[in-house]
Amino acid sequence: MRLHDDPAWLALGHYRRNGWGHWVSDADDPAFFLAETGQYDPEAELSATLLAYFAPGGGDRHPRCRFPARYHWLKSRLDFAGSPTSNGDCKAFSEWAETLKAHSVSLIFPASYLNSPSSMFGHTFLRLDLENQDEDARLLAYTVNYAADVNPADNELFYAYRGLFGGYPGVISVQPFYDKVKEYSDFENRDIWEYALNLTPTETAQLIRHVWEIRPIRFDYYFIGENCSFRMLSLLDVARPALGLREKFPYRAIPSDTVRAIVDAGLVDHVDYRASAATVLNEHTRQLTPDQLDLARRLAAGEIALNSDALKHLSASEQAAVLEIAYESLRYRALSDKLPREQVAGLSYKLLAARSRIDAASPLKPPRHPSTRDDQGHKPWRADLGLGFFDHKAFGSFRLRSAYHDLTDPLAGYRPGAQIKFLDASFRYYEDERFRVEAIDVIDIASLTPRTDFIKPLSWTVSLGARRKLLETGRPLVGYLDGGIGLSYGIGDGMIFGLVNTALEASEATRPGVDVGLGTRLGWLYQGLGGQGLIDFRIVCYVVDDDHCAGGLHLDHTVNLGRDYAVNLRLGRERGENAYASELLLSVRRYF
Amino acid sequence: MKKMTIMIGGLLLIGPMLAHSTNHNQGAGPRGDGASGCGWGSLLFDGNSGVGAHVLAVTTNGSFGNNTFGLSSGTNGCDAEQPIRYKGGRVYIGANMTKLAEDMSRGSGETLAGLSEVMGIAKEDRPAFYALVKKHFAVIYPRDSVTSDEVMDALIVVMKSDPALSKYVG
């Protein structure tokens, strides 16, 4: 193999083959290349790099110091004898690497969080672990993070556009792990999975050298393809070129998929779990009696004083638990409701001071490690094959979904009540030989989070796509934009929810062309009978096209068959404009 | 004991300057607890705002410019090239004011363990350290508007008065 075709060199230059089979580097910055054509020519870049290394001079600005990872690799493959072969004069780099003291690497994966289905895409970054790092020192380790350098003044549409189609520069940053924990655990309430990787100290050292190389370099950020997780894979490919992780994700890199690839590649030594502030609070509240919980709630609301008899009658250990939960819930509320500091600081401080005066260790136990990790849930693609009846006509059904999770998909590894679907299309072939597009959901998000005494989120849904609308005259395809907002409450393993809905519909086939609907939706999301399901009742009344309300009652039950398969039964009765229809559909789902 | 020397040096230089500073909020960033460890005088319970921006950031795994920029370029009064553990406890406390208060009030927790790591407290002395800060919580955190520098100063005073732990602030 020629040197410039070596996977290690291609990884160091972030080269990938484009659609025409030509090499292109992901780095979008001339400062990363020593050859004029370096972005498109690994061979020219390698020659230019070698030439530059032998140029006279030295010090931090010399290419030997600017690109220490390339230097290290080339030196291991070539005979540098009789030439300026050391890059030992790279003071800035040496000091930087010395301060990081990286001995091994962990991949950090903040999981999706309550009430934010978009976080299901997740995020990954690397933590540089110290030698013999124990639990006490973990927060002090450094992280390598790749993120879009977003302008906070951009509006959300612009933001989404640039995130999808490019325009934001991606930037590598090195931050202490405690800052990341604060960001994810406390502010965003995301549980964190920590995958300790089995990279050797030698491989870790090469990764660090390469982080130094790309730290000032611009890589354009693409939400789907070249995102945080993809960049982390490229760093791991540099550390261990035989992994070839980048090749597994040519088009899109969903963080949980990249975690699966890292697990499958045998890179993971062990996994730790770090519960978020909300998870901790929820678990802690389960350990109190209802009376104690009520006391904690009233203390946190400032309804009763800290010297109240109700508190003093408890044992020291119980007082500690009540005060801790009162503080945790107040802190949670301050962060999630963005309460001004003045409103919470006084009471927060008093709760802490009162807690410190109680001579008892915290009796509250931390949340347990969930039995299924986020990367152990079903995969995001889904294909369904089914047979059914609609309005007494038999049909065969095919459905394909690009991502990610549906309320009735196997729940393990996902959050109850959280749904995000991208590009979900279903097609039917009816017995009278008519082929029909049944529905195309471009995006369909549901965020149903149960309210408790301490955590009181709103539930909401939003979806956009095209669907069939039942009318007296037929069932035309209409474009729609739906939104709903309401409340959810936990019952047993599941939850019930009620939402107020609005629908905007547009079609050439309907009389007004554009219609607006207002309605409600009630549902019960349950677990059991070998899987999970949803009973869903909707009613919507159209305000432009008078005198017409539509609605339906549906049952969707899924029986889980391992991680990759499921069987779904859908039963429904629908009412349209002067028309009724019943539906039955049995389908097999495959996740891949 | 190199780090302690640096820490005490920092204390001597900065302590007096802040002693008559009325603006306790200086350096505390919009993301709370002294934005990414760069604040010297971060305020307890600060940083409740700015969370909304985060929710947006999450959807494309974004991070906001100022923070990233500050850390990669050494602006914002913090130097990304200088890892925290070599600057002693002061920066760590600045970045973890609120979590640390919670841990100290209980005498346990990961953030408090991290502080003992930063301050170089030996494993066998940690239980005593945890008990000490819990007992003297109201001295170390005397009011709800305390700043990280005052916390550090008070912590040193409290530790000096303890025979087993005074050696770490000598």
mmCIF file with all atom_site columns, N, CA and C in Angstrom, chain A residues 300-320:
data_model
loop_
_atom_site.group_PDB
_atom_site.id
_atom_site.type_symbol
_atom_site.label_atom_id
_atom_site.label_alt_id
_atom_site.label_comp_id
_atom_site.label_asym_id
_atom_site.label_entity_id
_atom_site.label_seq_id
_atom_site.pdbx_PDB_ins_code
_atom_site.Cartn_x
_atom_site.Cartn_y
_atom_site.Cartn_z
_atom_site.occupancy
_atom_site.B_iso_or_equiv
_atom_site.pdbx_formal_charge
_atom_site.auth_seq_id
_atom_site.auth_comp_id
_atom_site.auth_asym_id
_atom_site.auth_atom_id
_atom_site.pdbx_PDB_model_num
ATOM 1  N N  . ALA A 1 300 ? -40.539 23.854 50.156 1.00 0.00 ? 300 ALA A N  1
ATOM 2  C CA . ALA A 1 300 ? -39.968 24.395 48.921 1.00 0.00 ? 300 ALA A CA 1
ATOM 3  C C  . ALA A 1 300 ? -40.808 25.549 48.384 1.00 0.00 ? 300 ALA A C  1
ATOM 4  N N  . ALA A 1 301 ? -42.099 25.529 48.710 1.00 0.00 ? 301 ALA A N  1
ATOM 5  C CA . ALA A 1 301 ? -42.969 26.605 48.243 1.00 0.00 ? 301 ALA A CA 1
ATOM 6  C C  . ALA A 1 301 ? -42.948 27.790 49.205 1.00 0.00 ? 301 ALA A C  1
ATOM 7  N N  . GLY A 1 302 ? -42.256 27.626 50.315 1.00 0.00 ? 302 GLY A N  1
ATOM 8  C CA . GLY A 1 302 ? -42.197 28.701 51.302 1.00 0.00 ? 302 GLY A CA 1
ATOM 9  C C  . GLY A 1 302 ? -43.489 28.834 52.093 1.00 0.00 ? 302 GLY A C  1
ATOM 10 N N  . GLU A 1 303 ? -44.325 27.789 52.072 1.00 0.00 ? 303 GLU A N  1
ATOM 11 C CA . GLU A 1 303 ? -45.610 27.863 52.769 1.00 0.00 ? 303 GLU A CA 1
ATOM 12 C C  . GLU A 1 303 ? -45.475 27.661 54.270 1.00 0.00 ? 303 GLU A C  1
ATOM 13 N N  . ILE A 1 304 ? -44.435 26.914 54.654 1.00 0.00 ? 304 ILE A N  1
ATOM 14 C CA . ILE A 1 304 ? -44.224 26.742 56.091 1.00 0.00 ? 304 ILE A CA 1
ATOM 15 C C  . ILE A 1 304 ? -42.772 27.063 56.431 1.00 0.00 ? 304 ILE A C  1
ATOM 16 N N  . ALA A 1 305 ? -42.563 27.415 57.679 1.00 0.00 ? 305 ALA A N  1
ATOM 17 C CA . ALA A 1 305 ? -41.223 27.845 58.093 1.00 0.00 ? 305 ALA A CA 1
ATOM 18 C C  . ALA A 1 305 ? -40.341 26.636 58.386 1.00 0.00 ? 305 ALA A C  1
ATOM 19 N N  . LEU A 1 306 ? -39.060 26.901 58.371 1.00 0.00 ? 306 LEU A N  1
ATOM 20 C CA . LEU A 1 306 ? -38.106 25.820 58.583 1.00 0.00 ? 306 LEU A CA 1
ATOM 21 C C  . LEU A 1 306 ? -38.088 25.335 60.029 1.00 0.00 ? 306 LEU A C  1
ATOM 22 N N  . ASN A 1 307 ? -38.594 26.163 60.941 1.00 0.00 ? 307 ASN A N  1
ATOM 23 C CA . ASN A 1 307 ? -38.621 25.724 62.336 1.00 0.00 ? 307 ASN A CA 1
ATOM 24 C C  . ASN A 1 307 ? -39.984 25.141 62.715 1.00 0.00 ? 307 ASN A C  1
ATOM 25 N N  . SER A 1 308 ? -40.761 24.758 61.705 1.00 0.00 ? 308 SER A N  1
ATOM 26 C CA . SER A 1 308 ? -42.108 24.262 62.004 1.00 0.00 ? 308 SER A CA 1
ATOM 27 C C  . SER A 1 308 ? -42.036 22.939 62.759 1.00 0.00 ? 308 SER A C  1
ATOM 28 N N  . ASP A 1 309 ? -43.040 22.699 63.579 1.00 0.00 ? 309 ASP A N  1
ATOM 29 C CA . ASP A 1 309 ? -43.068 21.479 64.386 1.00 0.00 ? 309 ASP A CA 1
ATOM 30 C C  . ASP A 1 309 ? -43.160 20.233 63.517 1.00 0.00 ? 309 ASP A C  1
ATOM 31 N N  . ALA A 1 310 ? -43.861 20.370 62.398 1.00 0.00 ? 310 ALA A N  1
ATOM 32 C CA . ALA A 1 310 ? -44.028 19.215 61.518 1.00 0.00 ? 310 ALA A CA 1
ATOM 33 C C  . ALA A 1 310 ? -42.669 18.640 61.127 1.00 0.00 ? 310 ALA A C  1
ATOM 34 N N  . LEU A 1 311 ? -41.716 19.522 60.924 1.00 0.00 ? 311 LEU A N  1
ATOM 35 C CA . LEU A 1 311 ? -40.375 19.067 60.555 1.00 0.00 ? 311 LEU A CA 1
ATOM 36 C C  . LEU A 1 311 ? -39.642 18.529 61.776 1.00 0.00 ? 311 LEU A C  1
ATOM 37 N N  . LYS A 1 312 ? -39.781 19.258 62.875 1.00 0.00 ? 312 LYS A N  1
ATOM 38 C CA . LYS A 1 312 ? -39.001 18.895 64.066 1.00 0.00 ? 312 LYS A CA 1
ATOM 39 C C  . LYS A 1 312 ? -39.408 17.561 64.667 1.00 0.00 ? 312 LYS A C  1
ATOM 40 N N  . HIS A 1 313 ? -40.637 17.137 64.385 1.00 0.00 ? 313 HIS A N  1
ATOM 41 C CA . HIS A 1 313 ? -41.092 15.866 64.938 1.00 0.00 ? 313 HIS A CA 1
ATOM 42 C C  . HIS A 1 313 ? -40.457 14.668 64.257 1.00 0.00 ? 313 HIS A C  1
ATOM 43 N N  . LEU A 1 314 ? -39.868 14.905 63.108 1.00 0.00 ? 314 LEU A N  1
ATOM 44 C CA . LEU A 1 314 ? -39.256 13.789 62.374 1.00 0.00 ? 314 LEU A CA 1
ATOM 45 C C  . LEU A 1 314 ? -37.890 13.459 62.976 1.00 0.00 ? 314 LEU A C  1
ATOM 46 N N  . SER A 1 315 ? -37.413 12.254 62.684 1.00 0.00 ? 315 SER A N  1
ATOM 47 C CA . SER A 1 315 ? -36.064 11.880 63.114 1.00 0.00 ? 315 SER A CA 1
ATOM 48 C C  . SER A 1 315 ? -35.053 12.707 62.318 1.00 0.00 ? 315 SER A C  1
ATOM 49 N N  . ALA A 1 316 ? -33.810 12.743 62.803 1.00 0.00 ? 316 ALA A N  1
ATOM 50 C CA . ALA A 1 316 ? -32.778 13.533 62.124 1.00 0.00 ? 316 ALA A CA 1
ATOM 51 C C  . ALA A 1 316 ? -32.632 13.098 60.673 1.00 0.00 ? 316 ALA A C  1
ATOM 52 N N  . SER A 1 317 ? -32.635 11.800 60.478 1.00 0.00 ? 317 SER A N  1
ATOM 53 C CA . SER A 1 317 ? -32.449 11.272 59.134 1.00 0.00 ? 317 SER A CA 1
ATOM 54 C C  . SER A 1 317 ? -33.621 11.667 58.223 1.00 0.00 ? 317 SER A C  1
ATOM 55 N N  . GLU A 1 318 ? -34.830 11.623 58.766 1.00 0.00 ? 318 GLU A N  1
ATOM 56 C CA . GLU A 1 318 ? -36.002 12.011 57.966 1.00 0.00 ? 318 GLU A CA 1
ATOM 57 C C  . GLU A 1 318 ? -35.990 13.511 57.667 1.00 0.00 ? 318 GLU A C  1
ATOM 58 N N  . GLN A 1 319 ? -35.572 14.289 58.656 1.00 0.00 ? 319 GLN A N  1
ATOM 59 C CA . GLN A 1 319 ? -35.462 15.740 58.417 1.00 0.00 ? 319 GLN A CA 1
ATOM 60 C C  . GLN A 1 319 ? -34.470 16.023 57.294 1.00 0.00 ? 319 GLN A C  1
ATOM 61 N N  . ALA A 1 320 ? -33.344 15.291 57.335 1.00 0.00 ? 320 ALA A N  1
ATOM 62 C CA . ALA A 1 320 ? -32.334 15.473 56.288 1.00 0.00 ? 320 ALA A CA 1
ATOM 63 C C  . ALA A 1 320 ? -32.953 15.191 54.922 1.00 0.00 ? 320 ALA A C  1
#
